[in-house]
Tab-separated table of C-alpha atoms and ligand atoms in Angstrom:
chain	number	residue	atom	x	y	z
H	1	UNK	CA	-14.376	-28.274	48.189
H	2	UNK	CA	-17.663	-29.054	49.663
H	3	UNK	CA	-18.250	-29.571	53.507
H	4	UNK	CA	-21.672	-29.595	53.813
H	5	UNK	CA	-25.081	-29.581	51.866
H	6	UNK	CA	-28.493	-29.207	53.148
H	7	UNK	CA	-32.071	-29.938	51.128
H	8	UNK	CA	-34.674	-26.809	51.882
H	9	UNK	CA	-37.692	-26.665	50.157
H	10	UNK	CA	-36.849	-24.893	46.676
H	11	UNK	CA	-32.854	-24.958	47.024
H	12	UNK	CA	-29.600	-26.684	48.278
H	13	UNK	CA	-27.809	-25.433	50.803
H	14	UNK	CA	-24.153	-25.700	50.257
H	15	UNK	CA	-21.195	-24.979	52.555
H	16	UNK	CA	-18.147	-24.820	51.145
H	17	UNK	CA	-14.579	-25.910	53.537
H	18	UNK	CA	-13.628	-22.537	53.562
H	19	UNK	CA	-16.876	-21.182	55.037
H	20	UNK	CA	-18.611	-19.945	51.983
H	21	UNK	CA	-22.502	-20.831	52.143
H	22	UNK	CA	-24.870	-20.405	49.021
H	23	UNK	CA	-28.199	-21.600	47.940
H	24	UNK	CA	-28.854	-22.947	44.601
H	25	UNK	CA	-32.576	-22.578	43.535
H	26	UNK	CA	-33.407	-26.118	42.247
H	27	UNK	CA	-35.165	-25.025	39.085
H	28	UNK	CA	-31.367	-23.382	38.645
H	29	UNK	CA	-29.713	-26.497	39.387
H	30	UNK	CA	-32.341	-28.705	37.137
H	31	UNK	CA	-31.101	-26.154	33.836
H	32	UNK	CA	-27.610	-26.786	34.438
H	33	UNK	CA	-27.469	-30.112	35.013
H	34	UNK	CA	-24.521	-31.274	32.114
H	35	UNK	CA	-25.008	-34.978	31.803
H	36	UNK	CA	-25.297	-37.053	28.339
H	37	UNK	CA	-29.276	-36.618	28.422
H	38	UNK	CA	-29.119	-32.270	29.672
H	39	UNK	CA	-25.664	-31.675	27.752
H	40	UNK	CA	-24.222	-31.940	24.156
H	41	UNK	CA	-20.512	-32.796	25.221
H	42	UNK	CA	-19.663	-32.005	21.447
H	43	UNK	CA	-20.685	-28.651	20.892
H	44	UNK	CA	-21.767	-27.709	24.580
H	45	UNK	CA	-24.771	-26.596	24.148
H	46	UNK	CA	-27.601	-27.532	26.066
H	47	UNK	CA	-30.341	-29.947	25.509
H	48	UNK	CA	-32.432	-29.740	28.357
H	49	UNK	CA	-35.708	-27.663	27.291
H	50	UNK	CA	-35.704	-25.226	30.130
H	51	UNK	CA	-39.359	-24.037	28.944
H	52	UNK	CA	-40.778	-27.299	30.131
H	53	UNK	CA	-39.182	-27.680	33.160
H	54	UNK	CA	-41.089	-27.845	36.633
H	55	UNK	CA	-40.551	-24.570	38.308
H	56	UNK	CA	-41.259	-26.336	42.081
H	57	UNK	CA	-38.735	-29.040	41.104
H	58	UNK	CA	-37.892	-30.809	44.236
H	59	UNK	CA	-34.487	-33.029	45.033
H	60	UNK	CA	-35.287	-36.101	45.141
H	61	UNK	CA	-31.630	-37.392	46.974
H	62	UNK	CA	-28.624	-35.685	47.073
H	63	UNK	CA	-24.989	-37.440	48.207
H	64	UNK	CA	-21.182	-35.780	48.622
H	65	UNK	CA	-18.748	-37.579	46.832
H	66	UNK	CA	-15.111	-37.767	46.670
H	67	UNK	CA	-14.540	-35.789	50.265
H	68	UNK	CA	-16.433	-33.322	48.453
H	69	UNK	CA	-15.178	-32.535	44.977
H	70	UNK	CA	-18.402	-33.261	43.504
H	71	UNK	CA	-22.426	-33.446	44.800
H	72	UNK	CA	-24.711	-36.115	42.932
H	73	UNK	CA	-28.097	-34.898	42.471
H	74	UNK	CA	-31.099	-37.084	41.731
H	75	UNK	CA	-33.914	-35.319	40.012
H	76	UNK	CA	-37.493	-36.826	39.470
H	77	UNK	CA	-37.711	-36.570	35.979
H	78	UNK	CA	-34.636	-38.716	35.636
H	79	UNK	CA	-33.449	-42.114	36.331
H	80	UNK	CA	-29.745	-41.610	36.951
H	81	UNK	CA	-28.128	-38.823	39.152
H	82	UNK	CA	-26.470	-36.170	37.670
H	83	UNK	CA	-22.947	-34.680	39.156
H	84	UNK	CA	-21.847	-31.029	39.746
H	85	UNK	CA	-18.314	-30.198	40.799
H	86	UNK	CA	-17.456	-27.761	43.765
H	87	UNK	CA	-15.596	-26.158	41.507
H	88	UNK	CA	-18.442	-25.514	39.098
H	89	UNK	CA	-20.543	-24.880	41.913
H	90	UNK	CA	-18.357	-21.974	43.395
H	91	UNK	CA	-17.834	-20.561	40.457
H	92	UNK	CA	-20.941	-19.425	40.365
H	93	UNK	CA	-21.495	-18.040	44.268
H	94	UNK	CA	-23.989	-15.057	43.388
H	95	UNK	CA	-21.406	-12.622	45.075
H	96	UNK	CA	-18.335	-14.188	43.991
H	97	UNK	CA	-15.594	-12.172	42.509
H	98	UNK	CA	-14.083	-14.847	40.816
H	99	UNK	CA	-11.472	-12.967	39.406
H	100	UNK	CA	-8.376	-14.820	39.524
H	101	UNK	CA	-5.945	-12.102	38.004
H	102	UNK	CA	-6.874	-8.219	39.756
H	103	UNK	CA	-5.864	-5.216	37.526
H	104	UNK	CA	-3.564	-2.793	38.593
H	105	UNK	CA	-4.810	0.614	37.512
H	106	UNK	CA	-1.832	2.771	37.074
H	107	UNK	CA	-0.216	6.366	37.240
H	108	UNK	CA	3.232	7.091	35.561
H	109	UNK	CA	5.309	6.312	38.181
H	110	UNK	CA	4.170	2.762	38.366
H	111	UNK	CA	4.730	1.976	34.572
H	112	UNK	CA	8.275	-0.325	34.728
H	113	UNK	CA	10.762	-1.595	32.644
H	114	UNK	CA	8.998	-5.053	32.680
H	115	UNK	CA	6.402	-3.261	30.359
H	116	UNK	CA	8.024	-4.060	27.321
H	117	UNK	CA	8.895	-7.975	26.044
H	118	UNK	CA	10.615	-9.260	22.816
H	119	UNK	CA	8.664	-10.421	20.011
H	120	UNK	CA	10.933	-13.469	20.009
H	121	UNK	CA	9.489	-14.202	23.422
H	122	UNK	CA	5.715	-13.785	22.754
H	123	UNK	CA	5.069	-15.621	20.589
H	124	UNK	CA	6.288	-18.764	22.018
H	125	UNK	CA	3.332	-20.190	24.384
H	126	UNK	CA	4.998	-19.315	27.742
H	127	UNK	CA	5.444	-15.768	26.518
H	128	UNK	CA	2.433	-15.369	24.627
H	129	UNK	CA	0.639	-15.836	28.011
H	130	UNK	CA	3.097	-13.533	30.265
H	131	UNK	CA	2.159	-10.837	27.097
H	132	UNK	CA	-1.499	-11.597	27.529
H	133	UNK	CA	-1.661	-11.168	31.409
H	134	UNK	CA	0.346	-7.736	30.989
H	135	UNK	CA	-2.507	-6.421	28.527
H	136	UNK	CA	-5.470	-7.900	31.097
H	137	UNK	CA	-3.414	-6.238	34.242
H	138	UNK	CA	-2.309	-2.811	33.079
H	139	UNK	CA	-4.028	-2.365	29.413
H	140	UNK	CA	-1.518	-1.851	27.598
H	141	UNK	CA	2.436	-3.062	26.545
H	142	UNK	CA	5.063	-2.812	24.061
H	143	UNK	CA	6.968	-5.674	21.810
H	144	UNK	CA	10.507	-5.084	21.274
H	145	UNK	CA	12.189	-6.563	18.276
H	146	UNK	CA	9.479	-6.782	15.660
H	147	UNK	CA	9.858	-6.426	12.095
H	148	UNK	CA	9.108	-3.064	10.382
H	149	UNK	CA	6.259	-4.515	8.570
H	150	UNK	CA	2.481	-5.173	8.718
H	151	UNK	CA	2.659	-8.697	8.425
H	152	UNK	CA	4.140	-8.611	11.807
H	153	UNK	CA	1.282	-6.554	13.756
H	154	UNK	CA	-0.527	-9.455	11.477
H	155	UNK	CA	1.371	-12.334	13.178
H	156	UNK	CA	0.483	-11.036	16.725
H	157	UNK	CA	-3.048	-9.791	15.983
H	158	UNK	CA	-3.942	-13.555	14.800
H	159	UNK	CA	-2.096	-14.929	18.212
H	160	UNK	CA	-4.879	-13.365	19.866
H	161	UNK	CA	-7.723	-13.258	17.788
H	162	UNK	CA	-8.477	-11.929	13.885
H	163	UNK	CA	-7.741	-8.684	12.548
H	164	UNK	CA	-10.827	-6.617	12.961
H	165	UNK	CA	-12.266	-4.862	9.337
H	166	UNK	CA	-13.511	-1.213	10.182
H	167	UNK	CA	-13.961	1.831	8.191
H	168	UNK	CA	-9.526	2.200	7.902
H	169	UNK	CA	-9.603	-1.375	6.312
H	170	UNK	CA	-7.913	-4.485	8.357
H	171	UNK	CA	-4.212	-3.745	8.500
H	172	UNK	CA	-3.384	-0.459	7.801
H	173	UNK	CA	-0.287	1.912	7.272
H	174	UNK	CA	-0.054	5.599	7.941
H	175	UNK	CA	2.341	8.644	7.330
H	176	UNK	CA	1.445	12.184	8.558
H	177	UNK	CA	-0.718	13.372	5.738
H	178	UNK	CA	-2.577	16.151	5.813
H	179	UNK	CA	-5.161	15.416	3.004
H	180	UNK	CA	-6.925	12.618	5.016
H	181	UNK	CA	-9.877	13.004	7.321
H	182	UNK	CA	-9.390	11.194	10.385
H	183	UNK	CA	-7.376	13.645	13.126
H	184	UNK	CA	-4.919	10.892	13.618
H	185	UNK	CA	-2.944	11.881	10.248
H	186	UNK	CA	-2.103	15.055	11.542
H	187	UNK	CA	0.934	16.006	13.357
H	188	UNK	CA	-0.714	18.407	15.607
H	189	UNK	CA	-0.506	16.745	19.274
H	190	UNK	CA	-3.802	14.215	19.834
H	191	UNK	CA	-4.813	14.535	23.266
H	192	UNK	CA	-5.860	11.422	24.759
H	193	UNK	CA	-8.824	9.629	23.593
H	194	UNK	CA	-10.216	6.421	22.659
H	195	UNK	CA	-10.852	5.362	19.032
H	196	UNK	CA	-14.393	4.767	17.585
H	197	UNK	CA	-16.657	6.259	20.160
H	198	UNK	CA	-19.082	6.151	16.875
H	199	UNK	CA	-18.982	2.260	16.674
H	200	UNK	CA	-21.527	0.184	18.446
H	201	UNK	CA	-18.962	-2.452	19.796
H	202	UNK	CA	-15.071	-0.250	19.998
H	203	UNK	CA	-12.193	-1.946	19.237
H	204	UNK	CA	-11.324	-3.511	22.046
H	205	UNK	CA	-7.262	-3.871	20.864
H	206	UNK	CA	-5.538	-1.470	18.973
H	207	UNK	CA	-2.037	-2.353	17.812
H	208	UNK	CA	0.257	0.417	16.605
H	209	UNK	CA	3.704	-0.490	14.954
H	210	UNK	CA	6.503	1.808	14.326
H	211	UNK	CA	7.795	0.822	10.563
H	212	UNK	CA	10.125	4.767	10.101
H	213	UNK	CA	10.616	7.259	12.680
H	214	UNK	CA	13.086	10.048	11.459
H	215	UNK	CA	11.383	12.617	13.237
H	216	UNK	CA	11.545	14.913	16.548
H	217	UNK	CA	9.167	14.345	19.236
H	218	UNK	CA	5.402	12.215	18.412
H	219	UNK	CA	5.184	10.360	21.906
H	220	UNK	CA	2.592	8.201	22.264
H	221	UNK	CA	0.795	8.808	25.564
H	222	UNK	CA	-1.441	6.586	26.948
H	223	UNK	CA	-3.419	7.404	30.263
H	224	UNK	CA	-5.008	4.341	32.202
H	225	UNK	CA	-8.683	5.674	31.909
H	226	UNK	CA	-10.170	3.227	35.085
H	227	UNK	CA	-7.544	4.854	37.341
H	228	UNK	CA	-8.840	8.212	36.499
H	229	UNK	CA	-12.647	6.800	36.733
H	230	UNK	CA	-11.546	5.316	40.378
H	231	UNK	CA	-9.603	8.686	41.604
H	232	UNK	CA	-13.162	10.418	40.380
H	233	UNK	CA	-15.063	8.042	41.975
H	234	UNK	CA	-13.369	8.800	45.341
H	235	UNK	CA	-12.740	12.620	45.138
H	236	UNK	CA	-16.141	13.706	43.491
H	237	UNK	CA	-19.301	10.848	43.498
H	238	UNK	CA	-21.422	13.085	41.456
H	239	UNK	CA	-18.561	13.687	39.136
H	240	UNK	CA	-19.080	9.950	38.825
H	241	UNK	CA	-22.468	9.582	38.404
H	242	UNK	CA	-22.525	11.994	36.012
H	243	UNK	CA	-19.963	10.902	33.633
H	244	UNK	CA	-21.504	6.889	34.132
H	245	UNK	CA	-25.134	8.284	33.171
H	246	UNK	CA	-25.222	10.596	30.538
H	247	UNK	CA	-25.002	9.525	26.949
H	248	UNK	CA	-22.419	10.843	24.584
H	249	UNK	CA	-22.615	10.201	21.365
H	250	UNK	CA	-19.724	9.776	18.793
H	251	UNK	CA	-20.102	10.395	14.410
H	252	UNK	CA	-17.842	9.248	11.869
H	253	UNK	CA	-18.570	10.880	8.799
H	254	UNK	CA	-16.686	10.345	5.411
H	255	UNK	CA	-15.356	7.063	3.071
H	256	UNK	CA	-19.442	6.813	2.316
H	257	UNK	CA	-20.367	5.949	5.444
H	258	UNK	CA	-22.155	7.770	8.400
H	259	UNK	CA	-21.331	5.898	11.824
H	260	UNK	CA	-23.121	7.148	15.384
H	261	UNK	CA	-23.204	5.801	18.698
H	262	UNK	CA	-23.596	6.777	22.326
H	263	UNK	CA	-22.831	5.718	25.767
H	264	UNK	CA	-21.454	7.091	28.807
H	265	UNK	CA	-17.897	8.195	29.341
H	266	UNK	CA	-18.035	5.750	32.210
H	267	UNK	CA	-19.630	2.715	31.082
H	268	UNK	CA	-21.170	0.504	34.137
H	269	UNK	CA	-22.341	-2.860	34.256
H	270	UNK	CA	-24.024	-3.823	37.777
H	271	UNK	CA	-21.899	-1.142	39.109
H	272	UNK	CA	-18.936	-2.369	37.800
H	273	UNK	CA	-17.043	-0.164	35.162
H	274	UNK	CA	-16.202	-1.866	31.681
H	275	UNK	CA	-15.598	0.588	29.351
H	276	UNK	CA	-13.778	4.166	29.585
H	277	UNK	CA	-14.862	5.685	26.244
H	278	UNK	CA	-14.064	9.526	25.326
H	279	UNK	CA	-13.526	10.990	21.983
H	280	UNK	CA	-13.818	14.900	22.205
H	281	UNK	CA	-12.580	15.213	18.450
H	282	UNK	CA	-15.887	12.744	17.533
H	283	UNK	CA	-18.429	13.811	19.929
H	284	UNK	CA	-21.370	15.192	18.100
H	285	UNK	CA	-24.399	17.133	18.880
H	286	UNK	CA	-26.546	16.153	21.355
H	287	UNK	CA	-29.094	17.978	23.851
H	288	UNK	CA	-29.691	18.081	27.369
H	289	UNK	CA	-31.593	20.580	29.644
H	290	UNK	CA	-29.650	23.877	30.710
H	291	UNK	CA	-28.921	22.872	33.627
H	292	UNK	CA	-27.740	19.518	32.751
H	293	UNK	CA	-25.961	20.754	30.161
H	294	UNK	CA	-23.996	23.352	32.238
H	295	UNK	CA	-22.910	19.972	34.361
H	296	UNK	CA	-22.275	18.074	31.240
H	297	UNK	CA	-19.607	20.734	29.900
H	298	UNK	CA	-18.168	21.245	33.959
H	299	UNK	CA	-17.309	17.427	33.578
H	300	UNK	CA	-15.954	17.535	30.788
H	301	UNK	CA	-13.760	20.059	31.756
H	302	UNK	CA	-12.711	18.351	34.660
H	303	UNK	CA	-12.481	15.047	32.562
H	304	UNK	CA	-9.624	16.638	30.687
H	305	UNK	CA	-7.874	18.223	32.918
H	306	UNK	CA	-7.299	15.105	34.765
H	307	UNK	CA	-6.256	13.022	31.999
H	308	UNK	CA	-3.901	15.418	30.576
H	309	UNK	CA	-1.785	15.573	34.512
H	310	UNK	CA	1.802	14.582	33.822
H	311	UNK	CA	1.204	12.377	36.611
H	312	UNK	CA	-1.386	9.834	34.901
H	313	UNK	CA	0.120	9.962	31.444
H	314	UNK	CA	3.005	7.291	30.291
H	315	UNK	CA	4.925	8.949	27.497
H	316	UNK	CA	7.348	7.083	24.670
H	317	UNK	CA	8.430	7.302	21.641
H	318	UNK	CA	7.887	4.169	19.631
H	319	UNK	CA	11.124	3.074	17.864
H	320	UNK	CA	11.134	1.172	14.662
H	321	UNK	CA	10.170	-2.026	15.669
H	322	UNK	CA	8.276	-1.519	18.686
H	323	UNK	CA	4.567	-2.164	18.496
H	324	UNK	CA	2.215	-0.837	21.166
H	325	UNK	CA	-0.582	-2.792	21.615
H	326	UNK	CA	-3.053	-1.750	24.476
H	327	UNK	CA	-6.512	-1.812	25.486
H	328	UNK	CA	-9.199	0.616	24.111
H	329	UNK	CA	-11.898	0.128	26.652
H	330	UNK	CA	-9.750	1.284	29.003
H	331	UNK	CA	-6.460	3.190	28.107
H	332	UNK	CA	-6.901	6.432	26.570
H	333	UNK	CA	-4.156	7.157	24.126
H	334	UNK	CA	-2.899	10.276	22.328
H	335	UNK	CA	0.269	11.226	20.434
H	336	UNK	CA	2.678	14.021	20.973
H	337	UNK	CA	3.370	16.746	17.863
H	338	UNK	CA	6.276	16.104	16.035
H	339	UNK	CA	8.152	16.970	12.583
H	340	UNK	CA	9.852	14.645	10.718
H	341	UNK	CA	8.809	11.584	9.114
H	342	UNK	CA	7.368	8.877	11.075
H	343	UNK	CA	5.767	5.844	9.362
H	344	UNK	CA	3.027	3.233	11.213
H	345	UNK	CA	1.051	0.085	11.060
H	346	UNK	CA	-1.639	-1.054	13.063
H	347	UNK	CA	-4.640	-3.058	13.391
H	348	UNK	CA	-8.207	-3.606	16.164
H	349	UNK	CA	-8.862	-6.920	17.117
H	350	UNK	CA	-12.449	-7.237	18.873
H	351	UNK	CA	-12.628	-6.981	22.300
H	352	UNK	CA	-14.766	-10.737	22.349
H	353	UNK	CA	-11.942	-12.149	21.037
H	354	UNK	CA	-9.094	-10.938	23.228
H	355	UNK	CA	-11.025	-11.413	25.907
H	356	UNK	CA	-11.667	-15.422	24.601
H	357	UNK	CA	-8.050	-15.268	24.282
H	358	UNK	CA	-7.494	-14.456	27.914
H	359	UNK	CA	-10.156	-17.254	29.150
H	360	UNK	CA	-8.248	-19.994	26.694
H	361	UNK	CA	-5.356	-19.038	29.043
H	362	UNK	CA	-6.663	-19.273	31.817
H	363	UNK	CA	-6.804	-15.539	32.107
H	364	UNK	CA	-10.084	-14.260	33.648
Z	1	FE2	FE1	-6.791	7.168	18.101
């Protein structure tokens, strides 16, 4: 709600009732105005050519309304006023961490029961949401109850979004083999890693679905890779900085295709970390100076032996009918050795489309 606003010469002053202020540049104000003449309703889009605007715009009258819900701005290039909400308004408070659901980065011991729901649960709407909040708050969780078949990890993947076509197909079924490529058909242990460093845009979901498991051992272990970033963060800066700067690239090479990408092991945006993205079995060659490259294979090092502390790592065998599903930007995941047989199916979604699925919720 709105207690105040003020005209200055290129902005609006606005106080909000709970002491926030913030200026809104006018020519910021003009661009976003959403009436029927600035704003398709239908396909929300704008209208307003923003190229033709006058940069030194200038409010002609402005009014509170409603004790404040909404302001009513009159702009000289139109006749009628056009509204903005408070809500709309504080939204979009430059320094506003609007994020109405924190994560909670995790070690072992903080990994409960309440991790794991029944399929019968999510995907009614009330649980589909409770599912979707566990993924945004701790990257990862486990359905109980499905069936031991891909069209369920097809069921849940198009709750959320679409199943995602890569290189492995959409929905896919494995069984240790040793004649395929890809490291993940072994039954060597996997240390922790995140799939598809070589890909432009990672999978943002990975779903894994135990179909058989007559085996011994073949944990999945998944490692929460932001609370490792933030525990290197605060121990060692340059750590930090080091693993957020320098550009590791990731190759896929087989099934006629030839796949590369880079990007830090710490991916930033305005400071903030987004993406955790490490892949030592994909990393390919790249150069740095000696020095840098001394540092490089230190962090590394250190990198590793972090992630592979009992303490950080949540361990579990998947049972037939439990699907893991869990975030790839963020959770590092690996798989114990085992013998036996053990039979899965999985899918990606995008991460875009999660993360839609998360704003339709009112998850964000
Ligand atoms: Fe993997």
């Amino acid at each position: 709600m709105i207690k105040s606003v003020k005209i200055l010469t290129n902005s609006l002053s606005v106080k909000f009732k709970d002491g926030t202020l913030e200026n809104y540049p006018n020519i910021w104000l003009r661009d976003h105005a959403k009436d029927e003449k600035n704003w398709d309703r239908r396909s929300n889009q704008r209208k307003t050519n923003t190229a033709s605007l006058d940069l030194d715009i200038k409010i002609k009258q402005v009014k509170l309304k409603n004790e404040g819900q909404n302001v009513e701005i009159l702009w000289p290039d139109s006749i009628s006023a056009v509204t903005y909400s408070s809500k709309y308004l504080f939204k979009h408070v430059l320094k506003n961490n609007n994020k109405q659901f924190k994560l909670s980065l995790w070690k072992k011991h903080q990994i409960k029961e309440d991790i794991f729901l029944s399929y019968q649960d999510i995907i009614k709407d009330i649980g589909f949401k409770i599912f979707l909040k566990k993924i945004y708050k701790f990257g990862f969780c486990v359905i109980n109850n499905c069936e031991t078949k891909l069209e369920a990890v097809e069921i849940i993947a198009n709750k959320i979004g679409y199943v995602r076509q890569s290189i492995f197909g959409g929905l896919w079924e494995f069984e240790s083999n040793q004649d395929m490529a890809d490291s993940a058909y072994t039954q060597e242990e996997l240390k922790p890693h995140t799939d598809a460093t070589y890909s432009y845009d990672a999978p943002g979901l990975q779903l894994l679905l135990c179909c058989d498991y007559k085996a011994k051992g073949g944990e999945s272990i998944l490692v929460d890779g932001f609370k490792i970033a933030q525990t290197i963060k605060k121990k060692d800066k340059e750590l930090f900085n080091l693993l957020s700067s320098i550009q590791v690239p990731g190759k896929y090479t087989g099934d006629g295709v030839i796949l590369e990408a880079k990007r830090p092991i710490f991916k930033l945006d305005n400071n903030e970390l987004i993406q955790v993205s490490f892949n030592n079995y994909d990393r390919t060659e790249f150069r740095l100076n000696e020095l840098q490259t001394h540092r490089f294979y230190e962090a590394i090092k250190k990198f590793d032996n972090l992630v592979n502390k009992s303490e950080f790592q949540w361990r579990h065998i998947l049972k037939p009918g439990q699907l893991l599903i869990f975030n790839n930007w963020r959770i590092l995941h690996g798989r114990g050795s085992f013998f036996g047989k053990r039979k899965m199916a999985g899918c990606y979604i995008n991460m875009e489309d999660f993360v839609s699925a998360c704003r339709v919720n009112g998850i964000n």
